[in-house]
Amino acid sequence: MSKVLSGLASLAIFVTVPALAEEAAHRQLGPHVHGQGTLDIAIDGKKIEMELVSPGMDIVGFEHVASTDDQKAAVEKAKAKLADVLTVFKLPAAAKCKAEAANVENRKETHKPGEKDDDDDDKPGAPQHSEFHATYTISCEAPENVTGLETVYFTNFAGAQLLNVNITSPKGQTQAQMTRDKPTVDLTGVM
Amino acid sequence: MMIFRLAFQSLLNRWVTACLTVLAIAVSVMLLLGVEKVRTGARQSFADTISGTDLIVGARSGSLNLLLYSVFRIGNATNNVTWKSYQDIAKMPEVSWIVPLSLGDSHHGFRVLGTNADYFTHYKFRHGQSMTFASGGPFTDLFDAVIGSDVADALGYKVGDKIVVAHGVGSISFVEHGDKPFRVSGILAKTGTPIDRTVHVSLEAIEAIHIDWQNGAPVPGESISADQVRKMDLTPRAITAAMVGLNSKLATFKVQRRINDYPEEPLSAIMPGVALQELWGLIGTAETALSVVSAMVVATALLGMVTMILTTLNERRREMAILRSVGATPATVLGLLAAEGGLLTLAGVVAGTLGLYAGLALLRPYIDHTYGLSLAIDPPRADEWLKLGLIVAAGFVAGLLPAIRAYRLSLADGMMVRV
């Protein structure tokens, strides 16, 4: 009997330990504001790296997993639009920039890329937040001519109202905002 | 042109009042432009408080809070950062350098900052300017301290003096680290940043002065002497924040995200330049208030000018009458007085602008040294030219007010001599 008990006890330990470990890992969620996205721009020499994070609401108008064909098509169309970086974020022609890489993902914000997704809130229609993450690598032949950036982001995506732009370059760091009324950002001081 | 010459001659005749009016306008223009200069200078100096640092890392909190306590030494940290996390960040391949910051003690109201010698080479201000030593040098011994220029000025310290660090951050402290005094090893040159008001000691020294303490108070009968402490392991368990420099700016956001998502400890990494801008956005409303005040001063000066012209109008009835009698039309009289207003304002604007630049050239070094405010001597910008033009135009328009009155009067008044 005692053997059975201790066996049960060890089983219980075996079962609870991973659960405890999971409890111990702290949970955190990033902010999520509809209408507001973030555009990070890092400039170093001839390279420009940009990262865009936008709520799904801004881009496609819903944040659940696309279930109907229409929704799936909307997500794919948005991804294609976002992938064409130099059309969405126009740099001055004199800078002779070309896109080297673009990667667009539609992520659930509770999960980091590559992380195992084992909860059941991604059933079609289940309430959740999702975000579009786009990363871009751009190289410019004449980076000194990158004096500003103009975007059609707001005309392309009806739900978007504001982009917080964080900029870092060897000249320093700065912050700006692009809005529906002012879809430009001045980069004269940072190049 | 004739009208302007007449107006000028007439003003010359009343040169004392005219000069005073010009002076009033000049002073108001100086104020208007000066406020603008101070405003841009203050913004620049503020943005230049820290440069060359890519990220500041601290316990999870808002970016402003972290910036305020790590750079401006205002307020306190929400939590400390463990030494293990600090080392993990230092080991990231993108990290070029990392400087620890440890706050919590004070000396006569000045904050004491525990750091290492790298701080003096990596902390940059004003477009990458490094700190320089006015006298002495960085710490060589465990109990060495480097003080900012304001600390040295306020407390009259020189290199070699002994100072005692107090526990906590109040200006009057009841608990002092009296058993382990520090020696001033260097005094930094004025920077115009919070460095001037800081006492810098080594991270190990911060650990050393607290080694025989428990729960923020010394343990009676368990004091460890300064000599004993030198032989002990003084690796800190925690720091308050850290400044991080990266190999490439391209990695900034990547590293920032990785630190923000660091699973072992809730940390925040902020971009100091961005946080400074956010902070300026908050306190920048004062800028608008300044501009409004200086605009009101200009309005007052113009009002003064109108009053001056109006009050002299009565004594100038003769002047007007003579002009009329030699064939000047009422319209000429109108033009004459409007020209007078315009001339006075123009003279005031020119004098004010020149006065401002003369003042700037003279006082710039003093302002820079005393207030750490670097004011640029550059020609007026487009919007400033516009403001000056508007003031002159306003002067003409203001001159119209007495002009219209004179126009009405000059039709008949003054032609006949009343006894």
Coordinates of C-alpha atoms in Angstrom, one line a residue:
Chain A
M1 CA 0.0 0.0 0.0
S2 CA 2.7 2.4 1.0
K3 CA 4.5 1.6 -2.2
V4 CA 1.5 2.5 -4.1
L5 CA 1.2 5.7 -2.1
S6 CA 4.8 6.7 -2.6
G7 CA 4.4 5.8 -6.3
L8 CA 1.4 8.0 -6.5
A9 CA 3.2 10.7 -4.7
S10 CA 6.2 10.6 -7.0
L11 CA 3.8 10.6 -9.9
A12 CA 2.1 13.6 -8.4
I13 CA 5.5 15.4 -8.1
F14 CA 6.3 14.4 -11.6
V15 CA 3.0 15.9 -12.8
T16 CA 3.1 19.1 -10.8
V17 CA 6.8 20.0 -11.4
P18 CA 6.4 21.0 -15.0
A19 CA 3.2 22.8 -14.1
L20 CA 5.1 24.8 -11.5
A21 CA 7.8 25.6 -13.9
E22 CA 5.3 27.0 -16.3
E23 CA 3.8 29.1 -13.5
A24 CA 7.3 30.3 -12.6
A25 CA 8.0 31.7 -16.1
H26 CA 6.6 35.2 -15.9
R27 CA 3.8 36.2 -18.2
Q28 CA 3.9 39.4 -20.1
L29 CA 2.1 41.1 -22.9
G30 CA 3.1 44.0 -25.0
P31 CA 0.7 47.0 -25.4
H32 CA -1.9 46.9 -28.1
V33 CA -3.7 50.0 -29.2
H34 CA -6.0 50.0 -32.2
G35 CA -5.2 52.7 -34.7
Q36 CA -1.6 53.0 -33.5
G37 CA 1.4 51.2 -35.0
T38 CA 5.1 51.5 -34.4
L39 CA 7.7 52.0 -37.1
D40 CA 11.3 51.5 -35.9
I41 CA 14.0 52.9 -38.3
A42 CA 17.7 52.1 -37.7
I43 CA 20.2 53.7 -40.0
D44 CA 23.9 52.9 -40.1
G45 CA 26.0 53.7 -43.2
K46 CA 24.3 52.6 -46.3
K47 CA 22.0 50.2 -44.5
I48 CA 18.5 51.0 -43.2
E49 CA 16.6 48.5 -41.2
M50 CA 12.9 49.1 -40.5
E51 CA 10.4 47.2 -38.4
L52 CA 6.7 47.8 -38.5
V53 CA 4.3 46.5 -35.9
S54 CA 0.6 47.2 -36.5
P55 CA -2.5 45.9 -34.9
G56 CA -4.5 43.6 -37.2
M57 CA -7.5 45.9 -36.7
D58 CA -5.6 48.7 -38.5
I59 CA -4.5 46.6 -41.4
V60 CA -7.4 44.2 -42.2
G61 CA -10.1 45.3 -39.8
F62 CA -10.3 42.1 -37.7
E63 CA -7.9 40.3 -35.3
H64 CA -9.2 36.8 -35.1
V65 CA -7.8 34.0 -37.2
A66 CA -9.0 34.4 -40.8
S67 CA -11.6 31.8 -41.3
T68 CA -13.6 32.7 -44.4
D69 CA -12.0 32.9 -47.9
D70 CA -12.6 36.6 -47.9
Q71 CA -10.7 37.1 -44.7
K72 CA -7.8 34.9 -45.8
A73 CA -7.6 36.8 -49.0
A74 CA -7.6 40.1 -47.1
V75 CA -4.7 39.0 -45.0
E76 CA -2.7 37.8 -48.0
K77 CA -3.4 41.0 -49.8
A78 CA -2.3 43.1 -46.9
K79 CA 0.8 41.1 -46.5
A80 CA 1.7 41.6 -50.2
K81 CA 1.1 45.4 -49.8
L82 CA 3.3 45.6 -46.7
A83 CA 6.0 43.5 -48.3
D84 CA 6.5 46.1 -51.0
V85 CA 8.4 48.3 -48.6
L86 CA 9.5 51.1 -50.9
T87 CA 6.0 51.7 -52.1
V88 CA 4.5 51.8 -48.6
F89 CA 7.4 53.8 -47.2
K90 CA 8.8 56.0 -50.0
L91 CA 12.3 57.3 -49.7
P92 CA 13.7 60.1 -51.9
A93 CA 14.7 58.9 -55.3
A94 CA 18.0 60.7 -55.1
A95 CA 19.1 58.3 -52.3
K96 CA 18.9 55.4 -54.8
C97 CA 17.6 52.9 -52.3
K98 CA 16.6 49.3 -53.0
A99 CA 14.9 46.8 -50.8
E100 CA 17.1 43.8 -49.9
A101 CA 14.7 41.8 -47.8
A102 CA 11.2 42.1 -46.5
N103 CA 9.4 39.7 -44.2
V104 CA 5.8 40.2 -43.2
E105 CA 4.1 38.0 -40.6
N106 CA 0.6 38.0 -39.0
R107 CA 1.2 37.1 -35.4
K108 CA -0.9 36.5 -32.4
E109 CA 0.7 38.9 -29.9
T110 CA 0.6 36.4 -27.1
H111 CA 3.2 34.3 -28.9
K112 CA 6.6 35.0 -30.0
P113 CA 7.7 33.7 -33.4
G114 CA 8.7 30.1 -33.3
E115 CA 7.1 29.5 -29.9
K116 CA 4.8 26.6 -29.4
D117 CA 1.2 27.6 -29.7
D118 CA -0.8 25.2 -27.4
D119 CA -3.7 27.2 -26.1
D120 CA -7.0 27.0 -27.8
D121 CA -7.8 30.7 -28.4
D122 CA -7.0 30.5 -32.1
K123 CA -10.2 28.7 -33.0
P124 CA -11.9 30.7 -35.7
G125 CA -13.8 33.5 -34.1
A126 CA -12.2 33.3 -30.7
P127 CA -11.5 36.8 -29.3
Q128 CA -7.8 37.8 -29.3
H129 CA -5.4 40.4 -30.6
S130 CA -3.2 39.9 -33.6
E131 CA -0.5 42.0 -35.1
F132 CA 1.3 42.4 -38.3
H133 CA 5.0 42.4 -38.0
A134 CA 7.1 43.5 -40.9
T135 CA 10.9 43.7 -41.1
Y136 CA 12.7 45.3 -43.9
T137 CA 16.3 45.7 -44.9
I138 CA 17.1 48.5 -47.4
S139 CA 20.3 49.6 -48.8
C140 CA 20.9 53.1 -50.2
E141 CA 23.7 54.2 -52.5
A142 CA 23.5 57.8 -51.4
P143 CA 22.2 57.6 -47.8
E144 CA 22.9 61.3 -47.4
N145 CA 20.0 62.1 -49.6
V146 CA 17.5 60.3 -47.3
T147 CA 16.0 63.5 -46.1
G148 CA 12.6 62.2 -45.3
L149 CA 10.1 59.4 -45.6
E150 CA 6.6 59.5 -47.1
T151 CA 4.0 56.8 -46.6
V152 CA 0.9 55.5 -48.3
Y153 CA 0.3 53.3 -45.2
F154 CA -2.7 55.4 -44.2
T155 CA -4.4 55.3 -47.6
N156 CA -3.7 51.6 -48.0
F157 CA -5.0 50.6 -44.6
A158 CA -8.2 52.4 -43.6
G159 CA -8.1 51.5 -39.8
A160 CA -4.6 53.0 -39.3
Q161 CA -4.5 56.5 -37.6
L162 CA -1.0 56.9 -36.2
L163 CA 2.5 55.5 -36.6
N164 CA 5.0 56.2 -33.8
V165 CA 8.3 56.4 -35.5
N166 CA 11.5 55.7 -33.5
I167 CA 14.7 56.5 -35.3
T168 CA 18.3 55.8 -34.4
S169 CA 21.4 56.6 -36.4
P170 CA 25.0 57.4 -35.7
K171 CA 23.9 61.1 -35.4
G172 CA 21.5 60.3 -32.5
Q173 CA 18.1 59.1 -31.7
T174 CA 14.8 60.8 -32.2
Q175 CA 11.1 60.2 -32.3
A176 CA 8.4 61.4 -34.6
Q177 CA 4.8 60.7 -35.5
M178 CA 3.1 60.1 -38.8
T179 CA -0.6 60.5 -39.0
R180 CA -3.3 60.4 -41.6
D181 CA -3.0 64.1 -42.0
K182 CA 0.8 64.2 -42.0
P183 CA 2.0 61.0 -43.6
T184 CA 5.7 62.2 -43.7
V185 CA 8.6 62.2 -41.4
D186 CA 11.6 64.5 -41.6
L187 CA 15.0 62.8 -41.5
T188 CA 17.2 65.7 -42.3
G189 CA 18.8 65.8 -38.8
V190 CA 19.6 62.1 -38.6
M191 CA 21.5 61.3 -41.8
Chain B
M1 CA 10.0 109.3 -50.5
M2 CA 9.2 112.9 -49.6
I3 CA 6.8 111.7 -47.0
F4 CA 9.4 109.5 -45.3
R5 CA 11.9 112.4 -45.3
L6 CA 9.3 114.7 -43.7
A7 CA 8.4 112.0 -41.2
F8 CA 12.1 111.5 -40.4
Q9 CA 12.7 115.3 -40.0
S10 CA 9.7 115.6 -37.8
L11 CA 10.9 112.7 -35.6
L12 CA 14.3 114.3 -35.4
N13 CA 12.6 117.3 -34.0
R14 CA 11.2 115.2 -31.2
W15 CA 14.2 113.0 -30.8
V16 CA 14.0 112.3 -27.1
T17 CA 10.5 110.8 -27.2
A18 CA 11.3 109.1 -30.5
C19 CA 14.4 107.5 -29.1
L20 CA 12.5 106.2 -26.1
T21 CA 9.9 104.7 -28.3
V22 CA 12.5 103.1 -30.5
L23 CA 14.2 101.8 -27.3
A24 CA 10.9 100.3 -26.0
I25 CA 10.3 98.5 -29.4
A26 CA 14.0 97.4 -29.5
V27 CA 13.8 95.9 -26.1
S28 CA 10.6 94.1 -26.9
V29 CA 12.1 92.7 -30.2
M30 CA 15.2 91.6 -28.3
L31 CA 12.9 89.8 -25.8
L32 CA 10.9 88.2 -28.6
L33 CA 14.0 86.9 -30.5
G34 CA 15.9 86.2 -27.3
V35 CA 13.2 83.9 -26.0
E36 CA 13.3 82.1 -29.2
K37 CA 17.1 81.7 -28.9
V38 CA 16.9 80.5 -25.3
R39 CA 14.1 78.1 -26.3
T40 CA 16.0 76.4 -29.0
G41 CA 19.2 76.5 -26.9
A42 CA 17.4 74.9 -24.0
R43 CA 15.9 72.2 -26.2
Q44 CA 19.3 71.5 -27.7
S45 CA 21.1 71.4 -24.4
F46 CA 18.4 69.2 -23.0
A47 CA 18.6 66.8 -26.0
D48 CA 22.4 66.8 -25.6
T49 CA 22.3 65.7 -21.9
I50 CA 23.3 62.2 -23.0
S51 CA 24.6 61.1 -26.4
G52 CA 26.4 58.1 -27.7
T53 CA 24.5 55.7 -25.5
D54 CA 22.2 53.4 -27.5
L55 CA 20.1 52.0 -24.7
I56 CA 19.6 52.5 -21.0
V57 CA 18.5 49.3 -19.1
G58 CA 16.7 49.3 -15.8
A59 CA 14.0 47.4 -14.0
R60 CA 10.7 47.3 -15.8
S61 CA 9.2 50.8 -15.7
G62 CA 8.1 53.6 -17.9
S63 CA 10.7 55.1 -20.2
L64 CA 10.5 58.5 -18.6
N65 CA 10.9 57.2 -15.1
L66 CA 14.0 55.2 -16.1
L67 CA 15.4 58.2 -17.9
L68 CA 14.8 60.5 -15.0
Y69 CA 16.5 58.4 -12.4
S70 CA 19.3 57.1 -14.5
V71 CA 20.3 60.3 -16.3
F72 CA 18.8 63.2 -14.3
R73 CA 19.0 61.5 -10.9
I74 CA 15.4 62.5 -10.2
G75 CA 13.2 60.1 -8.3
N76 CA 14.0 56.5 -7.6
A77 CA 14.2 53.1 -9.3
T78 CA 11.2 50.9 -9.1
N79 CA 13.5 47.9 -8.6
N80 CA 17.1 47.0 -9.0
V81 CA 18.7 44.9 -11.8
T82 CA 20.5 41.8 -10.6
W83 CA 24.2 41.4 -11.4
K84 CA 23.4 38.2 -13.3
S85 CA 21.1 40.0 -15.7
Y86 CA 23.7 42.7 -16.1
Q87 CA 26.3 40.1 -17.1
D88 CA 23.9 38.4 -19.5
I89 CA 23.3 41.7 -21.3
A90 CA 27.0 42.4 -21.3
K91 CA 27.6 39.0 -23.0
M92 CA 25.2 39.7 -25.9
P93 CA 27.2 39.8 -29.1
E94 CA 25.8 43.1 -30.3
V95 CA 26.8 44.9 -27.1
S96 CA 30.0 46.9 -27.5
W97 CA 30.2 48.3 -24.0
I98 CA 28.1 48.4 -20.9
V99 CA 28.5 50.7 -17.9
P100 CA 26.7 50.0 -14.6
L101 CA 25.0 52.7 -12.6
S102 CA 24.2 52.3 -8.9
L103 CA 22.3 55.0 -7.0
G104 CA 20.9 55.3 -3.5
D105 CA 23.4 57.2 -1.4
S106 CA 24.1 60.9 -1.2
H107 CA 26.5 63.5 0.0
H108 CA 25.1 66.8 1.3
G109 CA 22.1 66.4 -1.0
F110 CA 24.2 65.5 -4.1
R111 CA 23.5 62.0 -5.4
V112 CA 26.3 59.4 -5.2
L113 CA 26.6 57.2 -8.3
G114 CA 28.4 53.9 -8.2
T115 CA 29.9 53.1 -11.5
N116 CA 33.2 52.0 -13.1
A117 CA 36.0 53.9 -14.9
D118 CA 34.4 53.2 -18.3
Y119 CA 31.7 55.7 -17.3
F120 CA 34.2 58.6 -17.9
T121 CA 35.0 57.4 -21.4
H122 CA 31.6 56.3 -22.6
Y123 CA 29.2 58.9 -21.2
K124 CA 29.0 61.5 -23.9
F125 CA 27.1 64.8 -24.0
R126 CA 26.7 67.6 -26.5
H127 CA 27.2 65.7 -29.8
G128 CA 29.7 63.2 -28.5
Q129 CA 31.8 65.4 -26.3
S130 CA 33.5 63.5 -23.5
M131 CA 34.0 64.5 -19.9
T132 CA 37.2 66.1 -19.0
F133 CA 38.9 66.5 -15.6
A134 CA 39.3 70.0 -14.3
S135 CA 41.8 68.5 -11.8
G136 CA 42.9 65.1 -10.6
G137 CA 41.8 61.9 -12.4
P138 CA 39.5 58.9 -12.3
F139 CA 39.5 56.6 -9.2
T140 CA 42.5 54.5 -8.6
D141 CA 41.8 53.3 -5.1
L142 CA 38.6 51.6 -3.7
F143 CA 37.7 54.7 -1.7
D144 CA 38.3 57.3 -4.3
A145 CA 35.5 59.7 -5.5
V146 CA 35.2 61.8 -8.6
I147 CA 33.0 64.9 -8.1
G148 CA 31.1 67.1 -10.5
S149 CA 31.9 70.7 -10.8
D150 CA 28.8 72.0 -9.0
V151 CA 29.6 69.7 -6.1
A152 CA 33.1 71.1 -5.9
D153 CA 31.9 74.7 -6.2
A154 CA 29.1 74.3 -3.6
L155 CA 31.1 72.4 -1.0
G156 CA 34.5 73.9 -1.7
Y157 CA 36.2 70.6 -2.3
K158 CA 39.6 70.1 -3.9
V159 CA 41.5 67.0 -4.9
G160 CA 42.7 65.1 -1.8
D161 CA 39.8 66.1 0.5
K162 CA 38.1 63.5 2.6
I163 CA 34.3 63.1 2.3
V164 CA 31.8 60.9 4.0
V165 CA 28.9 59.5 2.1
A166 CA 25.5 59.4 3.7
H167 CA 23.0 56.6 3.4
G168 CA 19.8 57.5 1.5
V169 CA 19.2 60.5 -0.6
G170 CA 18.0 63.3 1.7
S171 CA 20.1 66.5 2.1
I172 CA 20.2 65.8 5.9
S173 CA 21.0 62.3 6.8
F174 CA 21.1 60.6 10.1
V175 CA 22.9 57.5 9.0
E176 CA 26.4 58.0 7.6
H177 CA 29.1 55.8 6.3
G178 CA 31.5 57.6 8.6
D179 CA 33.8 54.6 9.1
K180 CA 34.7 54.5 5.4
P181 CA 35.5 58.0 4.2
F182 CA 36.3 58.7 0.5
R183 CA 39.1 60.8 -0.9
V184 CA 38.4 63.2 -3.8
S185 CA 40.6 61.9 -6.6
G186 CA 39.3 64.1 -9.4
I187 CA 37.0 67.0 -10.2
L188 CA 35.2 67.0 -13.5
A189 CA 35.0 70.1 -15.8
K190 CA 31.6 71.7 -16.1
T191 CA 29.3 69.9 -18.5
G192 CA 25.9 71.6 -18.0
T193 CA 24.4 68.1 -17.4
P194 CA 23.4 66.3 -14.2
I195 CA 27.0 65.0 -14.0
D196 CA 27.9 68.3 -12.4
R197 CA 25.8 67.5 -9.4
T198 CA 27.0 64.0 -8.9
V199 CA 29.6 62.3 -6.7
H200 CA 31.0 59.3 -8.6
V201 CA 32.5 56.3 -6.8
S202 CA 33.3 52.8 -7.9
L203 CA 30.7 50.1 -7.8
E204 CA 32.9 48.1 -5.4
A205 CA 33.0 51.0 -3.0
I206 CA 29.2 51.1 -2.9
E207 CA 29.3 47.5 -2.0
A208 CA 32.1 48.0 0.5
I209 CA 30.3 50.7 2.5
H210 CA 27.2 48.5 2.8
I211 CA 29.0 45.3 3.5
D212 CA 28.5 45.3 7.3
W213 CA 24.9 46.7 7.0
Q214 CA 21.7 44.8 7.2
N215 CA 18.3 46.1 6.1
G216 CA 19.6 49.5 5.4
A217 CA 21.2 50.1 8.8
P218 CA 24.6 49.3 10.4
V219 CA 24.6 46.2 12.6
P220 CA 25.9 47.1 16.1
G221 CA 29.1 45.4 17.0
E222 CA 29.7 44.0 13.6
S223 CA 31.6 46.8 11.9
I224 CA 34.2 45.8 9.4
S225 CA 37.1 48.2 9.0
A226 CA 38.0 49.8 5.7
D227 CA 41.2 47.7 5.6
Q228 CA 39.4 44.4 6.2
V229 CA 36.8 45.3 3.5
R230 CA 39.5 45.6 0.8
K231 CA 40.2 41.9 1.1
M232 CA 36.6 40.8 0.6
D233 CA 34.7 39.9 -2.5
L234 CA 33.0 43.2 -3.6
T235 CA 31.1 41.9 -6.6
P236 CA 27.8 43.7 -6.4
R237 CA 24.5 41.7 -6.2
A238 CA 22.5 44.4 -7.9
I239 CA 22.8 47.6 -9.8
T240 CA 20.2 50.3 -10.5
A241 CA 20.6 50.7 -14.2
A242 CA 23.1 50.3 -17.0
M243 CA 24.1 52.3 -20.1
V244 CA 24.6 50.2 -23.2
G245 CA 26.5 50.9 -26.4
L246 CA 26.1 48.7 -29.4
N247 CA 28.4 47.7 -32.2
S248 CA 25.9 48.8 -34.8
K249 CA 22.9 51.1 -34.7
L250 CA 21.0 48.5 -36.7
A251 CA 20.9 46.2 -33.7
T252 CA 19.3 48.9 -31.4
F253 CA 15.7 47.7 -31.8
K254 CA 16.6 44.1 -31.8
V255 CA 18.6 44.3 -28.6
Q256 CA 15.9 46.5 -27.0
R257 CA 13.2 44.0 -27.8
R258 CA 15.4 41.1 -26.5
I259 CA 16.0 42.9 -23.2
N260 CA 12.3 43.8 -22.9
D261 CA 11.4 40.2 -23.4
Y262 CA 14.3 38.9 -21.2
P263 CA 12.5 35.9 -19.5
E264 CA 14.5 35.7 -16.2
E265 CA 13.8 39.3 -15.0
P266 CA 11.4 42.0 -16.0
L267 CA 13.6 44.7 -17.5
S268 CA 13.1 47.8 -19.6
A269 CA 15.5 49.0 -22.2
I270 CA 14.9 52.5 -23.4
M271 CA 16.4 54.7 -26.1
P272 CA 17.6 57.8 -24.3
G273 CA 17.2 60.1 -27.3
V274 CA 13.6 59.0 -27.8
A275 CA 12.8 59.3 -24.1
L276 CA 14.4 62.7 -23.9
Q277 CA 12.1 63.8 -26.7
E278 CA 9.1 62.4 -24.9
L279 CA 10.1 64.3 -21.8
W280 CA 10.6 67.5 -23.7
G281 CA 7.1 67.0 -25.2
L282 CA 5.8 67.2 -21.6
I283 CA 7.7 70.1 -20.3
G284 CA 7.8 71.8 -23.7
T285 CA 4.4 73.5 -23.0
A286 CA 6.4 76.1 -21.1
E287 CA 7.9 77.1 -24.5
T288 CA 4.5 78.2 -25.8
A289 CA 3.9 80.2 -22.6
L290 CA 7.3 82.0 -23.2
S291 CA 6.4 82.8 -26.8
V292 CA 3.0 84.2 -25.8
V293 CA 4.5 86.4 -23.1
S294 CA 7.1 87.8 -25.5
A295 CA 4.4 88.4 -28.2
M296 CA 2.4 90.4 -25.6
V297 CA 5.5 92.5 -24.8
V298 CA 5.8 93.4 -28.4
A299 CA 2.1 94.3 -28.5
T300 CA 2.6 96.5 -25.4
A301 CA 5.5 98.3 -27.1
L302 CA 3.5 99.0 -30.2
L303 CA 0.7 100.3 -28.1
G304 CA 3.1 102.6 -26.3
M305 CA 4.2 103.9 -29.7
V306 CA 0.6 104.7 -30.7
T307 CA 0.1 106.5 -27.4
M308 CA 3.2 108.5 -28.0
I309 CA 2.2 109.6 -31.5
L310 CA -1.4 110.3 -30.3
T311 CA -0.3 112.5 -27.4
T312 CA 2.1 114.5 -29.5
L313 CA -0.6 115.1 -32.1
N314 CA -2.0 118.0 -30.1
E315 CA 1.2 119.8 -29.9
R316 CA 1.8 119.2 -33.6
R317 CA -1.4 120.9 -34.8
R318 CA 0.8 123.8 -35.9
E319 CA 3.0 121.4 -37.9
M320 CA 0.0 119.9 -39.6
A321 CA -1.5 123.3 -40.3
I322 CA 1.8 124.5 -42.0
L323 CA 2.0 121.4 -44.1
R324 CA -1.6 121.9 -45.1
S325 CA -1.0 125.6 -45.9
V326 CA 1.9 124.8 -48.2
G327 CA -0.3 122.5 -50.1
A328 CA -0.2 119.1 -48.4
T329 CA -3.4 117.2 -48.9
P330 CA -5.0 115.5 -45.9
A331 CA -3.9 112.2 -47.5
T332 CA -0.3 113.4 -47.2
V333 CA -0.8 114.1 -43.5
L334 CA -2.2 110.6 -43.2
G335 CA 0.7 109.1 -45.0
L336 CA 3.2 111.1 -42.9
L337 CA 1.9 109.8 -39.6
A338 CA 1.7 106.2 -40.8
A339 CA 5.2 106.5 -42.1
E340 CA 6.3 107.8 -38.7
G341 CA 4.9 104.7 -37.1
G342 CA 6.5 102.5 -39.6
L343 CA 9.9 104.2 -39.3
L344 CA 9.9 104.1 -35.5
T345 CA 9.1 100.4 -35.6
L346 CA 11.6 99.6 -38.2
A347 CA 14.3 101.4 -36.2
G348 CA 13.2 99.5 -33.1
V349 CA 13.3 96.2 -34.9
V350 CA 16.8 96.8 -36.4
A351 CA 18.1 98.1 -33.1
G352 CA 16.6 95.2 -31.2
T353 CA 18.0 92.6 -33.5
L354 CA 21.5 94.1 -33.5
G355 CA 21.3 94.5 -29.7
L356 CA 20.4 90.8 -29.3
Y357 CA 23.3 89.6 -31.3
A358 CA 25.7 92.0 -29.5
G359 CA 24.3 90.7 -26.2
L360 CA 24.6 87.1 -27.3
A361 CA 28.2 87.5 -28.4
L362 CA 29.0 89.2 -25.1
L363 CA 27.1 86.9 -22.7
R364 CA 27.4 83.6 -24.5
P365 CA 30.4 82.2 -22.7
Y366 CA 29.0 83.3 -19.3
I367 CA 25.6 81.7 -20.0
D368 CA 27.3 78.5 -21.2
H369 CA 29.5 78.4 -18.1
T370 CA 26.9 79.3 -15.5
Y371 CA 23.7 77.7 -16.8
G372 CA 25.2 75.0 -19.1
L373 CA 23.1 76.5 -21.9
S374 CA 24.8 76.7 -25.2
L375 CA 23.1 79.5 -27.3
A376 CA 23.7 79.4 -31.0
I377 CA 24.7 82.7 -32.8
D378 CA 23.1 82.1 -36.2
P379 CA 21.2 84.5 -38.5
P380 CA 17.4 84.7 -37.9
R381 CA 15.5 81.8 -39.4
A382 CA 12.7 82.2 -42.0
D383 CA 10.0 82.3 -39.3
E384 CA 11.9 84.9 -37.3
W385 CA 12.3 87.1 -40.4
L386 CA 8.6 86.7 -40.9
K387 CA 7.9 87.8 -37.3
L388 CA 10.2 90.9 -37.7
G389 CA 8.4 91.8 -40.9
L390 CA 5.1 91.4 -39.2
I391 CA 6.1 93.7 -36.4
V392 CA 7.2 96.4 -38.9
A393 CA 3.8 96.0 -40.8
A394 CA 2.0 96.2 -37.4
G395 CA 3.9 99.4 -36.7
F396 CA 2.6 100.9 -40.0
V397 CA -0.9 99.9 -39.2
A398 CA -0.7 101.2 -35.6
G399 CA 0.6 104.4 -37.0
L400 CA -2.6 104.7 -39.0
L401 CA -4.6 105.1 -35.9
P402 CA -3.2 108.6 -35.0
A403 CA -2.9 109.2 -38.7
I404 CA -6.7 108.9 -39.2
R405 CA -7.3 111.2 -36.3
A406 CA -4.9 113.8 -37.7
Y407 CA -6.5 113.4 -41.1
R408 CA -9.9 114.3 -39.6
L409 CA -8.5 117.2 -37.6
S410 CA -6.2 118.6 -40.3
L411 CA -9.2 119.4 -42.5
A412 CA -9.9 122.6 -40.6
D413 CA -8.2 122.5 -37.3
G414 CA -5.1 124.5 -36.7
M415 CA -5.6 126.7 -39.7
M416 CA -7.1 129.5 -37.6
V417 CA -5.3 130.6 -34.5
R418 CA -7.5 130.5 -31.5
V419 CA -6.8 133.0 -28.9

